[in-house]
Structures are given as C-alpha cells and as structure tokens.
Amino acid sequence: MSLSRTTNSKNVDDTTLDAIARSVRALSADATRIANSGHPGLPLGLAELGALLFAEVLNYNPANPDWINRDRLVLSAGHGSMWLYSLLHLSGYALPLKELKQFRQLGSKTPGHPEYGHTKGVETTTGPLGAGFSNAVGMAIAERMLSDTFSSLIDHYTYVIAGDGCMMEGISSEASSLAGHLKLGKLIALYDSNSISIEGSTDLAFTENTAKRYESYGWHVVKADAHKYGSLRTAINSAKTETTRPSIVICKSIIGKGAPTLAGTAATHGAPLPVDEIRAMRKKLGLPLDKDFYIDPRAQKFFDSQRKVRQDKENKWNKRYNSSSSQATKLKNYLSLKSDSIKWPKYKVGESIATRKANGACLQAISDVADFFAGGSADLEPSNNTKLPKKGSFQATRPAGRMLHYGVREHAMGGIVNGMTLHGGLKAFGATFLVFADYMRPALRLASIMRIPSLFVFTHDSIFVGEDGPTHQPVEHIPSLRAIPYLRVYRPADAQESVIAWKSAYGKKKDPSALLFTRQNLTVFDKPKDWEKDATKGAYCIKKQGNDITLVATGSEVNPVLEAATMLKKDGYNIRVVSMLCKELFDEQPREFKEKIIPKASKVIVIEAASPLGWDSIRPLGHVGIDGFGACGPAKKLEEYFGLSSSAIAKRIKEILKKN
Amino acid sequence: MSLSRTTNSKNVDDTTLDAIARSVRALSADATRIANSGHPGLPLGLAELGALLFAEVLNYNPANPDWINRDRLVLSAGHGSMWLYSLLHLSGYALPLKELKQFRQLGSKTPGHPEYGHTKGVETTTGPLGAGFSNAVGMAIAERMLSDTFSSLIDHYTYVIAGDGCMMEGISSEASSLAGHLKLGKLIALYDSNSISIEGSTDLAFTENTAKRYESYGWHVVKADAHKYGSLRTAINSAKTETTRPSIVICKSIIGKGAPTLAGTAATHGAPLPVDEIRAMRKKLGLPLDKDFYIDPRAQKFFDSQRKVRQDKENKWNKRYNSSSSQATKLKNYLSLKSDSIKWPKYKVGESIATRKANGACLQAISDVADFFAGGSADLEPSNNTKLPKKGSFQATRPAGRMLHYGVREHAMGGIVNGMTLHGGLKAFGATFLVFADYMRPALRLASIMRIPSLFVFTHDSIFVGEDGPTHQPVEHIPSLRAIPYLRVYRPADAQESVIAWKSAYGKKKDPSALLFTRQNLTVFDKPKDWEKDATKGAYCIKKQGNDITLVATGSEVNPVLEAATMLKKDGYNIRVVSMLCKELFDEQPREFKEKIIPKASKVIVIEAASPLGWDSIRPLGHVGIDGFGACGPAKKLEEYFGLSSSAIAKRIKEILKKN
C-alpha cells in the first residue's frame, strides 16, 4: 500500500512562496542583527528552498511535531538555525515570534545551533558539521526497516540540508557511501552549494566534483537552481520519484542572497549583516523599511490555512493507527519499546569467559524477543560478538533484517545510531573496539548533549588486547569517555556483571550508554547476596575485610584485586574491595549510599588498566593504572610488564599506603 | 632540475621478483603462525607488489633509513605489518631475522602494528585505518613544498598502501579530496582491493565505485592485477609519469594469495594460517617443506647486490648536500629547524586581548623568520588567527606558500600535520576550535604514541564561546586531552602567558603540543619577577597571601580567581593563586618544585571552565568547573549562569572549604 506523501497535490503559487521566502530573509537578517551574532548567509541563500519545503514538499503537522510518520528534515548545516526557526515559526510550530526575537539568548528556544529536545520541530542537534547528515542516514535506515514491517503506517521521506562544510567532513563520506550501498531511496540530501566557506571561496580547498562523487556512491544526482522554484520543484520531485537510490539535489545557491552588496561573499556567512545592508535589502525585497521581524501577511495566511489540512492528514493516519490491525498493535509495541520479557543469560561462579562473549549473549537475548532492536558493528562483528543470528543482516534487499553492517565507518556509525534512536520505534546500537571510540567521539558527545539513549558497545577495553599493540590498546579512553557529561560508562568485571550492565543500559530511557567489554577471559567470581541491587546503582562491595582501605577496581582488574586483598590481609591490612561497574551511576547516588560503599574515613586506591585520572570525585590516595601507552605482547606478559598481576598490585598498594 | 628517481633503470627479472614474493609469503605465514596472532592475508596478497616496490620502484638506502630524499612508503593498512617487516629484512634494513621470529612479542622490533621510532624503516605508526593515508598526504605536501625550495635536493615519491578498510574511513576521503585539490602529483596510493573485510565480503557494506570516487577528487586512476608484475609495473610507471595529479593504482588482489584452500577468504585476514595450510602452501610455492622462515637465496642475493648501488646513490646525493650551494646550506637549516631569532610579541599589563590574537601574533613572529614553518586551519583561519601573511597560501600553483587551507577536514588535518612532521624539514601545525579536537582525536593520539612534535592550535576553548551554544562549547575536552599520554596541553591565562606557551611548545623536539586559546578578551595581569622560569616548568605562583589554601586556575579563570582571592583575604582566608599553564610539564617536575608551587599541607581547589576532573595528581578538595554541557548566550551572561564570576567563585570556594 502506498501512502500519499505530500499535503498539497498541486503546486503552491510563486507569489505565496515569495512571501514566505521574503519573510525568512527578513526574520533571519533581523534576528542575527539584534543578537549581534549568528549566520545569516544560509537562511538568506536557502529562503526559496525553505519556502518550497514547508509549503509544498514536507509532510508534517506543526501541531504534533512528534507524529511518527512525519517527513524528517535535518539541518546538518546547523549554523543556519535561523532558517529553521523562521520556518518553524511561520508554519505554525510552537515557536512564537518572541522567541525569534531572543535568538541566541540564554534560555531562549532559539539557541545558536538547533537543539533537539529544546525546540519542538528540531529533529536533531546539529552544528558540528556532517553530524546531521549521518543522523539523516540513520533516520532513513529506521524508516526503511519500519516501512517494511508497517507498510500501512510508515512511509516518509528524510531530507537533509548539507552545506559545503558538511560535504568536506569525512563523516558525510562514510554515511553517504553506506546510504548508497543500502539504496536508501527515501533519503534526499539537499546540498546548499554556495561555494563559500569561512576562509573564502571553496576554491581554496574544495574543488572536487561532488556530483561525480555521489554517483560513485550509487546515488541519484540532480542539479537545481536554488533560487528558482520550478527548478527546485522538478529536482525534488525527481528525487522523490527515484526510490531505489538515495538522491542528492545539488542546489546551486548564492550565500546571503537578497543582501544587495554582500550576497555571494564569506562576509554573510557568520556575522550579522550591517544595519545599512539590511535596510537596502528591505528596499530591494519590497519589505517595510522600518519594521523589524516583518512577516508577509500572505505567508501568514497561507500557513494558517494549512493547519487544518495538515491536522486532517494526521487524523486520517491516526484512524489507521488506532485501529486494531495487527500492524497498528505491533507499531505501538515498537514505539514504546515493549517486548516479551528477555531471557538474560546466566553464568556460574568459576566460569571463565570473556565479557565480550557475555555481551554477545545479552544482545542475542534482547534481539530474540525485541524486533525493534537493531544494530551491529563497524566491521568487527566476530570480535565484538554482535551477531543477531535470528534476525539476520539488514540489506537493501532484506529490510526485515536487524543486524547492521556499518563497514569500517565508526564515525558514521555513531551518527546513524543517534539518527535511528531519534527516529523512534527502534532501539539501536553500534559496536567497535574501545580504542576506536575516538573515531566516533563527536557522535558520542552529541548523543550526550541530546540526552538520547543510544547504545554503544566497545570491546577490547584495555592493554589486555595484547599483540595488536599500543595503537589498538585503549589507555586514555575510559577516563575520556567518563569526562563526557551524561554518558554512562559501564565496565563489568565478569559475565554476571555484564548482564547487569546490559539490563541497566537497556532499561534507560534517557542518556546514552557505553558498554565496555574485555577481549580476554575473566573468571566469574563469588558475590555477596543482593549485589545486583547495589551494582545497579553503580558500585557494590565484594569483600569487606575492614574499613580502613577501600580498593576500587573496575572490569578485568577486579579479579586480581580480590586476590591482592587476600594477600594484603595476611600483612595485616584491613581492606574492602569495591567493583565500580558504572561511575556515573555511583556519582548520582545519595551520600548515604556512597558512604555505604566507600566509608568516609577510608583511604581509597583505584585500580584500573587505564590512564590514572578522572577519579576526582572519590579523591583516591593513588592509582594502579597505566602510565603512557600500551605495548605489544601476549596479554599474560603485559600483565607482568604493567604490574597488573595480583602480587604486583598488592605491592603497589603497599607503596602507595606507605607514601601517604 | 630533474633528479633520477629509481635505482634500477631496467626491470628486475620475474625469477628474482618471484623469489622475493615467495620469501615474503614464507616469512609472513611463519611469523604469524609462531606468534599465534597476526594478519597473514595482506602480506600474502601483496607479495608481488612488495617484491616490485623494494626491488625496482622505491628509491631508498637500507643503510640510512633517515635519508631525507628517500621515497616514502606508508603501510596505511598497518595490520599487514609482516609484509613490511619481511621486506625491510630482505632488503637489508637493520631488522635481523631473529626479530621476525619474535613477531608480536614484548620488546621485539616487530610489534603487531608498525611503530615509528621503534623499527627503522617504518615511516609512521599505523593500524587505526586511514591514518597512514592522511600521513602520506602530509608527506607529499612536505615534498611539494621542499622540492619547490630545494629543486636540486628534494625530489621523491610518497607511496601509500591502503586497504578496503582505509578506503571506508572518512579520514581517507578528507585527505584524498585535499590531495586532489592540491594536485600532489608525486603521491601514489596503492589500493589493495581484495574485496574482503573482517565480517566477510565487502559486498556486505562497501559497494561504491572507488575508481569513480577518486576521479571525482581529481586523481589519476589506474587499475592493475596485483599478482602480475607486468600489470603492476605498467600501472606504477603510469602513476609516476603523471605528476600533475595524485595517482591511485587499484590493485585487484586475492587476500591470502598462495594459501591453497583459504586464499580469497576472510579467514586469512586476521588469524594465522593453520599448520596444514602452511605446509600445503610451501608445497604449492615450491618451498622447503620443513624449513621455517625460509628465504629464497635468489632474493637474498639480489638484495645483497643492491646495497652498494643504493649506497652509491645516496653518496651522490650527499655530494650535492655537502656542497656549499645556497640550497644545500638552506636545507641544512630546514632540517635542523634553525632560523633567525624570533621576535616574540610583547604585551603590557592591563591590556585586554583575546589569547587567540596573541596566538596569531606568535604564529606570525615564527613564520616571519622560519621558512620551514607551515600550517593553517580547518577553515577557521579568521577565528583561529592563523594567518601567515608574509608567506601566503600553499596551493598547487603556489608551492612556495606556507599557509595551508585544510578545508573543513579536521581529522585529515591532524594526520597531515603528523605526516609533515614525520617527513622532516618542516615544522607543521593545524588549527580548529577546541570542540572539534574530537574530530581529530585519533590523530592527536597517534602523534602522542609516536612522540613527534606536531603542533595543534585550539581556540574558543570554553563555554565563553558564548552564543554558538553547547555544540561549540568545549567542556570535557580539556581533561580529555590531558588524558592522552605525552600530549602537552597549554592553557595560557593571558597574552603574556600565550607567548610563553608558544615558546615552550615551539622549542620542544619531542612530543606533540595542544595550545588552547580564548575567543574572548582577557586582561594581561601583573606577575611576579621570574615568573617565566616557573611558567616554563608548567606552573607559577602569582599571588602569595598565605599557604593554607592554593587556588589552581588555568586560562580565562585566572583573572577572576585573582580577584576572588582578594575578596577572600578580606574574609580572613590565606590564599595562594597558581596559574597552571601546562599540567603535563608541572607533573614532570621534581617534588621540590611541585611543593614550591603547591605547598604540601595546602588545601587545593581547582578552578577551570571545564568538566571537573582529571586533577588526581594534585588531589584537589574540590573544583569550580562546569557540570554538564554549556549553554547558548552572550559570554557575560554565561559567566553568571555557570558561576564563574569572581564573586561566584569566591562563594563556591568558601562552600568547598566549609564542607571539607
């Protein structure tokens, strides 16, 4: 069944479109001028495109920005935020004019770059270039999966506005190559090709043939004049009609178009237009000379008339959604992420198993009951243990699959996971080696800023990677991930803790999680009764030989630290051993809980196979960790070399205690 | 003047080449088998290419791996390290067979991935995919600059071996696009197109038309059969002849070629061949069945005969280099990075100036006297203040320029700076906003692993970026950079400190530096006599009102902390104020110095507009910092909102002291 996709079956007249475009220019020029900060170049340059999209192309209901079957529009060139704010305001989203007048002010709904969750109608937080492009690919993947499962309910396009900067960033290349491979026919990129970057003409650094590049990815490439409605309309219609390949419309535009003397120059990119220039622009465009934030009444009238049409459209869809059809019932489960209860794997004390394998078992347990669970690895599936055998690969010819092959494209993977998560109806994850978390760090940051529950699996979490050597051995990554606000970092100490980590991360509706697993086998150790309850709060005490000294360990260091504590007891030390499964969860707990785990007077030493820093909140006396980078060699040799055997740890602890 | 570029004017016979290829296969299969770890797939698949390169194509002298005019060969697909080790050994580099027998063992010269500085003949540390590709682009840029200045002395090619994984990574796309723009005609990429990735066939995720993609970047594209010398020779010769564009030779290869049953499968990629398979391979290739680490005597004989030829070649070059020609004299200065003395800018107490502007003045001061100083920004030159006006832009048509326009390609920029630094003869830098350090983090890590003195400028270093909002406001970046071993992170507190930071960073011959500068103006404050001496060691005490409490601040927080200390004095607190210009330098100092700056009994509080962590080594009682992410608004409003005014800081300090 094919759903109708546009609100307007006939074209909107040029006079109306011009009225909208003119209003976008007026609002954007004034808002940046009054803020004395911001980017008028894109909003002015894409005013015609914006008018066409919101009047004619996009399927949306401004009264319900969360409607699951809306077309998605991502402004990857996020600095052009006033373009989006102007259009959200004009088209009737809950973004009053007074917010536009507060552009870039503290607490306003119109921050410098669009922020998801802060402003209704903003699909994702953008600004770091290229990120939005990868989010859009994720949204288009989500649409492809869901429209296959819910043919009567899901059928929308995903549009992304990308600038020259987005095109230069590697993340867009990665995401575009994958989108072409997956033949995401309902993804449409609108490339604002204005040939201007901050340093001047793109001729300074960017002279590739972008059309040819996208053809090489398997995309459908169309060109358009960004200032002619007919040209844009023809190109976009051609893109919509071509559903076997993603499309890119190369919109040749003039940056700052409408500004009489500055249009076409880098001067319009990132600074407000001078007052005189705005005045001259008003004259040129036939706007009232002395009225700020002018909205052409024809634009207002048009969008007012559209509200009911758009609401009716959603109502029609709601009828199907509120029916008792099997698709409608199932979609509700998808949207609320409800499944049969998960049969989590169980492990026995004494078993020796790599936590990455426990990770694999958890992923399969979730996948077995949750059809909305989707993800995969950046070409490390056999190592990351991310196979979803019952669901199989997601491919162009197999949209029912849920296992993604991201290819060796970590950064795009991060953005895609975020895009799928933002889309709704899916729970998404991505996986790679922990050391390559660096490749996707901007995406981890954006998930955290947006506070969305993206899931990231990072295996091979320490120097115990062994023979692959320092380039593949994470050292600074654990503290560096912990430094990202709102990102939960789990580092389970054995297979049982791995299950708790997955339960916890999977259950969170807010904020992303990074789950860290070992390459090497770890022995499942004996735990006190009720450990799970405390572990779910981030940390629990495994061994209580006394309160004087608390050894805080994570992951693979817990086992040797338990042994070291036994050794140290013989030397008369009264030691507690704490496994810190997730420091962020622990830090959030009330004081009583924290002091139950780490008594106030206790001397704290942290043991972790990582750079010895980032533990300020528990003020350790010292660390047993890794100074410098790793080294190449078998894991067992490295344990000795880096002093991470139980006896070496015991020795170091004594030294630290003596010094302090 | 054109220098002759190959050692052998005539082709090496197939029998000899076969002997080399056979030896590469034997050595690589055995080394991985004995290590029980490693990647035989690439070494076997590229054995013919390796033979041709080392016998016929490359200009090198194994007796002097540091010869500045050698051809550069970068193995971007670093997991294929045994390919490189085999060939370095065979061709006579100082890598004895016993090292190959110690492949991937602790302390050997043959670690899992090639490590620069550890093994002679390894041009750069590779393994993280795509990184080597960007290094090679940096080397080719260096060659272009130097061969223009030193036409009688510098004239070499840069070769890079890239796999399917390298091709998928965004960093290669960025670097390739820029290389095409710059028309780096002596850069030759050899793409090992074996259509196999770790998860299986590249058909799973990578089906783009790579040839077309490289054409779109403006490259010269040639195809070759990786297992036929004639085909490879013709392609490489065509690549060498074409000097107006970079070339890529798409070498269609069979992964693990030579392994009788496993060739062409993912099984050969990352695991040793089974013993039976090796035995069958020996049989197939006509190798002695029971001899490990077999080297065909013809291969040995050939390379032995080459040593003198290659030494003679360098000797001939040395004659020119040791002449008193002006080029020779100047090149010596370039190689030792010697220049007239730099006229560092001076600033007066009370001046109000953004440290990014002081950065600009320092860069110009260096550039004015140092022709070997080269760098630029990832399209943020006007914001980063990285203009080198006296030297001008480096472009294809202007190789004498020293100011690079990297485009919006931070990751490639990082790799290119590393490549230029590795090349020698140039001092290179790259610049962007601090928040985008995340985009290039893998390159920062590799510079640190290699301990090379790459220079990175990061401006807009805190929430005081203001209206661009949280996506553009670094928060976790300062501690995250400090977590990278060996990377020095400077955060100067005013223009005078900025000069000291640049002096220090510029003078270091080892380890990379990250220099952090403000967007906003900072007042130059009064300093004690001799402050520079201590500042050069990382920290100095500005105000000594007593020893009880030490306030440690960095960058823009020093000024308000000085005011806060004055306020607190009125309340009876005895306070010292320390500016921590570079924590890494401070941490390296002897205990006495550290206790001179921060007295042992002193209570420490850290004030920094960043995530409050990473200060473990000085055990602060508490932090005044940023919890969570930034916010959009004018900087002055944010100061209030985040409690970073002098009075808010004073209040927070009192609270922290009361709690503890």
Tab-separated table of C-alpha atoms in Angstrom, chain A residues 35-37 39 104-107 110-115 125-131 164-166 168-171 173-174 177-178 180-182 197-200 202-210 212-213 215-218 376-383 386 393-395 404-411 435-436 438-439 441-442 445-446 448-449 467-477 479-480 482-486 519 583 591 600 611-617 619-623 627-629 631-634 637-638 641 659-660, chain B residues 35-37 39 104-107 110-115 125-131 164-166 168-171 173-174 177-178 180-182 197-200 202-210 212-213 215-218 376-383 386 393-395 404-411 435-436 438-439 441-442 445-446 448-449 467-477 479-480 482-486 519 583 591 600 611-617 619-623 627-629 631-634 637-638 641 659-660:
chain	number	residue	atom	x	y	z
A	35	ALA	CA	21.588	39.122	18.604
A	36	ASN	CA	24.710	40.722	17.134
A	37	SER	CA	25.748	37.153	16.427
A	39	HIS	CA	24.824	33.207	10.481
A	104	ARG	CA	20.954	33.205	20.767
A	105	GLN	CA	19.953	34.489	24.209
A	106	LEU	CA	20.310	32.437	27.355
A	107	GLY	CA	17.210	30.331	27.952
A	110	THR	CA	16.301	29.715	19.609
A	111	PRO	CA	19.887	28.860	20.539
A	112	GLY	CA	22.776	29.435	18.139
A	113	HIS	CA	22.557	25.917	16.792
A	114	PRO	CA	19.360	23.839	16.735
A	115	GLU	CA	18.996	21.726	19.846
A	125	THR	CA	21.081	18.745	17.443
A	126	THR	CA	23.388	19.999	14.730
A	127	GLY	CA	26.271	22.369	14.329
A	128	PRO	CA	29.318	20.093	14.268
A	129	LEU	CA	29.397	19.676	10.505
A	130	GLY	CA	28.379	16.454	8.863
A	131	ALA	CA	26.764	15.065	12.010
A	164	ASP	CA	29.950	22.708	1.658
A	165	GLY	CA	31.390	22.113	5.124
A	166	CYS	CA	29.239	19.012	5.635
A	168	MET	CA	34.077	18.090	3.266
A	169	GLU	CA	33.752	16.214	6.569
A	170	GLY	CA	34.664	12.540	6.487
A	171	ILE	CA	31.556	11.532	8.397
A	173	SER	CA	31.510	10.487	3.092
A	174	GLU	CA	31.158	7.450	5.312
A	177	SER	CA	28.777	5.522	0.976
A	178	LEU	CA	26.698	3.342	3.282
A	180	GLY	CA	24.274	4.287	-1.370
A	181	HIS	CA	25.088	0.699	-0.539
A	182	LEU	CA	21.787	0.309	1.316
A	197	SER	CA	33.434	28.739	3.252
A	198	ILE	CA	34.709	30.705	6.198
A	199	GLU	CA	38.150	31.291	4.749
A	200	GLY	CA	36.671	32.448	1.461
A	202	THR	CA	35.712	26.912	-1.651
A	203	ASP	CA	38.322	27.098	-4.432
A	204	LEU	CA	40.864	27.454	-1.642
A	205	ALA	CA	40.478	23.849	-0.523
A	206	PHE	CA	37.484	22.100	-2.088
A	207	THR	CA	37.415	21.614	-5.813
A	208	GLU	CA	36.288	18.021	-6.135
A	209	ASN	CA	33.429	17.019	-8.418
A	210	THR	CA	30.749	16.392	-5.829
A	212	LYS	CA	30.528	12.521	-9.588
A	213	ARG	CA	31.450	11.583	-6.041
A	215	GLU	CA	27.345	8.948	-8.374
A	216	SER	CA	30.284	6.810	-7.267
A	217	TYR	CA	28.392	6.042	-4.049
A	218	GLY	CA	25.409	4.887	-6.106
A	376	GLY	CA	25.786	-4.066	14.522
A	377	SER	CA	29.464	-3.421	14.254
A	378	ALA	CA	31.862	-1.314	12.241
A	379	ASP	CA	33.240	-4.442	10.575
A	380	LEU	CA	34.239	-6.161	13.796
A	381	GLU	CA	31.220	-8.352	14.410
A	382	PRO	CA	33.161	-11.578	15.050
A	383	SER	CA	35.356	-9.694	17.564
A	386	THR	CA	27.383	-8.555	17.921
A	393	SER	CA	21.540	-8.852	8.068
A	394	PHE	CA	19.774	-5.667	7.134
A	395	GLN	CA	20.375	-5.005	3.456
A	404	LEU	CA	23.658	-3.736	10.505
A	405	HIS	CA	26.981	-3.913	8.717
A	406	TYR	CA	28.251	-0.374	9.150
A	407	GLY	CA	31.528	-1.077	7.403
A	408	VAL	CA	34.774	0.423	8.691
A	409	ARG	CA	32.993	3.701	9.377
A	410	GLU	CA	32.898	4.326	13.116
A	411	HIS	CA	32.022	7.991	12.972
A	435	VAL	CA	40.288	2.325	21.030
A	436	PHE	CA	38.205	3.387	18.048
A	438	ASP	CA	37.986	8.112	19.356
A	439	TYR	CA	36.890	7.917	15.733
A	441	ARG	CA	33.710	10.733	19.705
A	442	PRO	CA	31.778	13.655	18.217
A	445	ARG	CA	29.126	13.800	22.518
A	446	LEU	CA	26.030	14.661	20.507
A	448	SER	CA	25.036	13.002	25.350
A	449	ILE	CA	24.062	16.606	24.583
A	467	GLU	CA	49.540	-8.479	20.470
A	468	ASP	CA	47.787	-5.785	18.462
A	469	GLY	CA	49.911	-3.348	20.419
A	470	PRO	CA	49.558	0.270	21.542
A	471	THR	CA	47.573	1.508	18.557
A	472	HIS	CA	44.845	-0.952	19.489
A	473	GLN	CA	45.111	-0.772	23.270
A	474	PRO	CA	42.868	1.808	24.903
A	475	VAL	CA	44.512	3.616	27.794
A	476	GLU	CA	43.078	7.117	27.993
A	477	HIS	CA	39.706	6.115	26.580
A	479	PRO	CA	38.634	8.391	31.607
A	480	SER	CA	37.995	10.308	28.390
A	482	ARG	CA	33.779	9.362	31.616
A	483	ALA	CA	34.575	13.026	31.003
A	484	ILE	CA	31.642	13.334	28.586
A	485	PRO	CA	28.684	14.598	30.611
A	486	TYR	CA	25.624	12.309	30.827
A	519	ARG	CA	38.757	-9.429	24.784
A	583	LYS	CA	30.976	5.534	37.996
A	591	ARG	CA	25.576	10.453	50.134
A	600	LYS	CA	34.110	8.279	54.658
A	611	SER	CA	45.299	6.315	32.460
A	612	PRO	CA	45.278	7.036	36.192
A	613	LEU	CA	42.951	10.027	36.282
A	614	GLY	CA	39.362	11.166	36.349
A	615	TRP	CA	38.543	9.833	39.820
A	616	ASP	CA	38.489	13.246	41.472
A	617	SER	CA	35.024	12.678	42.933
A	619	ARG	CA	39.696	11.522	45.888
A	620	PRO	CA	41.913	8.452	45.695
A	621	LEU	CA	45.245	8.446	47.516
A	622	GLY	CA	46.732	6.846	44.452
A	623	HIS	CA	46.117	4.710	41.405
A	627	ASP	CA	51.239	5.426	32.625
A	628	GLY	CA	51.935	6.124	28.995
A	629	PHE	CA	50.680	3.861	26.235
A	631	ALA	CA	52.829	-2.292	24.389
A	632	CYS	CA	52.727	-5.216	22.026
A	633	GLY	CA	52.917	-8.694	23.503
A	634	PRO	CA	50.820	-11.585	24.762
A	637	LYS	CA	53.325	-10.890	29.548
A	638	LEU	CA	51.727	-7.467	29.567
A	641	TYR	CA	55.078	-5.749	32.387
A	659	LYS	CA	53.872	7.174	50.940
A	660	ASN	CA	50.673	8.698	52.294
B	35	ALA	CA	53.164	-15.704	17.212
B	36	ASN	CA	49.782	-17.419	17.056
B	37	SER	CA	48.471	-13.995	16.242
B	39	HIS	CA	47.334	-10.918	9.826
B	104	ARG	CA	54.329	-9.550	18.192
B	105	GLN	CA	56.407	-10.393	21.262
B	106	LEU	CA	57.051	-7.919	24.061
B	107	GLY	CA	60.118	-5.814	23.330
B	110	THR	CA	58.263	-6.394	15.146
B	111	PRO	CA	55.156	-5.339	17.054
B	112	GLY	CA	51.656	-6.150	15.830
B	113	HIS	CA	51.336	-2.854	14.003
B	114	PRO	CA	54.308	-0.897	12.623
B	115	GLU	CA	55.602	1.622	15.139
B	125	THR	CA	52.783	4.285	13.149
B	126	THR	CA	49.743	2.728	11.527
B	127	GLY	CA	46.938	0.389	12.426
B	128	PRO	CA	43.996	2.700	13.028
B	129	LEU	CA	42.687	2.601	9.490
B	130	GLY	CA	43.037	5.554	7.169
B	131	ALA	CA	45.544	7.304	9.414
B	164	ASP	CA	39.377	-1.616	1.803
B	165	GLY	CA	39.109	-0.502	5.428
B	166	CYS	CA	41.244	2.582	4.795
B	168	MET	CA	35.880	3.271	4.014
B	169	GLU	CA	37.214	5.576	6.738
B	170	GLY	CA	36.238	9.229	6.455
B	171	ILE	CA	39.765	10.415	7.101
B	173	SER	CA	38.085	10.720	1.980
B	174	GLU	CA	39.066	14.023	3.533
B	177	SER	CA	39.866	15.271	-1.564
B	178	LEU	CA	42.520	17.709	-0.372
B	180	GLY	CA	43.323	16.071	-5.383
B	181	HIS	CA	42.756	19.761	-4.834
B	182	LEU	CA	46.461	20.325	-4.235
B	197	SER	CA	36.704	-7.281	5.217
B	198	ILE	CA	36.518	-8.795	8.669
B	199	GLU	CA	32.794	-9.505	8.509
B	200	GLY	CA	33.167	-11.144	5.109
B	202	THR	CA	32.919	-6.090	1.138
B	203	ASP	CA	29.568	-6.605	-0.599
B	204	LEU	CA	28.087	-6.510	2.893
B	205	ALA	CA	28.736	-2.812	3.306
B	206	PHE	CA	31.007	-1.369	0.644
B	207	THR	CA	29.857	-1.393	-2.933
B	208	GLU	CA	30.748	2.100	-4.104
B	209	ASN	CA	32.691	2.711	-7.295
B	210	THR	CA	36.049	3.635	-5.806
B	212	LYS	CA	34.961	6.924	-9.920
B	213	ARG	CA	35.213	8.386	-6.449
B	215	GLU	CA	38.273	10.559	-10.316
B	216	SER	CA	35.814	12.896	-8.629
B	217	TYR	CA	38.611	14.064	-6.330
B	218	GLY	CA	40.736	14.854	-9.359
B	376	GLY	CA	46.830	26.568	8.835
B	377	SER	CA	43.292	25.982	9.871
B	378	ALA	CA	40.422	23.658	9.063
B	379	ASP	CA	38.516	26.556	7.505
B	380	LEU	CA	38.564	28.744	10.607
B	381	GLU	CA	41.586	30.929	9.894
B	382	PRO	CA	39.883	34.251	10.698
B	383	SER	CA	38.664	32.783	14.015
B	386	THR	CA	46.338	31.518	11.936
B	393	SER	CA	48.660	30.314	0.772
B	394	PHE	CA	50.122	26.998	-0.231
B	395	GLN	CA	48.374	25.847	-3.395
B	404	LEU	CA	47.572	25.637	4.434
B	405	HIS	CA	43.853	25.648	3.813
B	406	TYR	CA	42.866	22.237	5.114
B	407	GLY	CA	39.173	22.772	4.440
B	408	VAL	CA	36.567	21.520	6.906
B	409	ARG	CA	38.569	18.339	7.416
B	410	GLU	CA	39.875	18.239	10.978
B	411	HIS	CA	40.736	14.557	11.055
B	435	VAL	CA	35.411	21.477	20.496
B	436	PHE	CA	36.430	19.966	17.176
B	438	ASP	CA	37.162	15.473	18.969
B	439	TYR	CA	37.033	15.135	15.195
B	441	ARG	CA	41.376	12.817	18.269
B	442	PRO	CA	42.806	9.660	16.650
B	445	ARG	CA	46.697	10.062	19.825
B	446	LEU	CA	48.999	8.861	17.062
B	448	SER	CA	51.465	11.155	21.049
B	449	ILE	CA	52.216	7.466	20.509
B	467	GLU	CA	26.216	32.312	21.503
B	468	ASP	CA	27.295	29.328	19.416
B	469	GLY	CA	25.949	27.223	22.270
B	470	PRO	CA	26.752	23.799	23.716
B	471	THR	CA	27.690	22.105	20.431
B	472	HIS	CA	30.519	24.620	20.079
B	473	GLN	CA	31.497	24.962	23.733
B	474	PRO	CA	34.207	22.584	24.888
B	475	VAL	CA	33.651	21.232	28.379
B	476	GLU	CA	35.134	17.751	28.582
B	477	HIS	CA	37.832	18.473	26.021
B	479	PRO	CA	40.545	16.890	30.677
B	480	SER	CA	40.147	14.528	27.717
B	482	ARG	CA	45.149	15.836	29.255
B	483	ALA	CA	44.281	12.127	29.438
B	484	ILE	CA	46.286	11.418	26.261
B	485	PRO	CA	49.776	10.368	27.374
B	486	TYR	CA	52.677	12.600	26.275
B	519	ARG	CA	37.803	33.606	21.925
B	583	LYS	CA	49.800	20.428	33.794
B	591	ARG	CA	58.936	17.068	44.040
B	600	LYS	CA	52.321	20.053	50.768
B	611	SER	CA	34.469	19.204	33.367
B	612	PRO	CA	35.721	19.000	36.955
B	613	LEU	CA	38.016	16.019	36.686
B	614	GLY	CA	41.451	14.802	35.749
B	615	TRP	CA	43.333	16.589	38.532
B	616	ASP	CA	44.011	13.430	40.539
B	617	SER	CA	47.755	14.104	40.693
B	619	ARG	CA	44.259	15.767	44.826
B	620	PRO	CA	42.030	18.825	44.926
B	621	LEU	CA	39.470	19.153	47.713
B	622	GLY	CA	37.030	20.338	45.117
B	623	HIS	CA	36.558	22.035	41.785
B	627	ASP	CA	28.871	20.257	35.341
B	628	GLY	CA	27.059	19.073	32.265
B	629	PHE	CA	27.290	20.901	28.963
B	631	ALA	CA	24.512	26.801	27.082
B	632	CYS	CA	23.792	29.375	24.426
B	633	GLY	CA	24.014	33.021	25.398
B	634	PRO	CA	26.335	36.008	25.500
B	637	LYS	CA	25.534	36.042	30.893
B	638	LEU	CA	27.140	32.622	30.870
B	641	TYR	CA	24.914	31.380	34.816
B	659	LYS	CA	32.360	21.077	53.515
B	660	ASN	CA	35.859	19.678	53.957
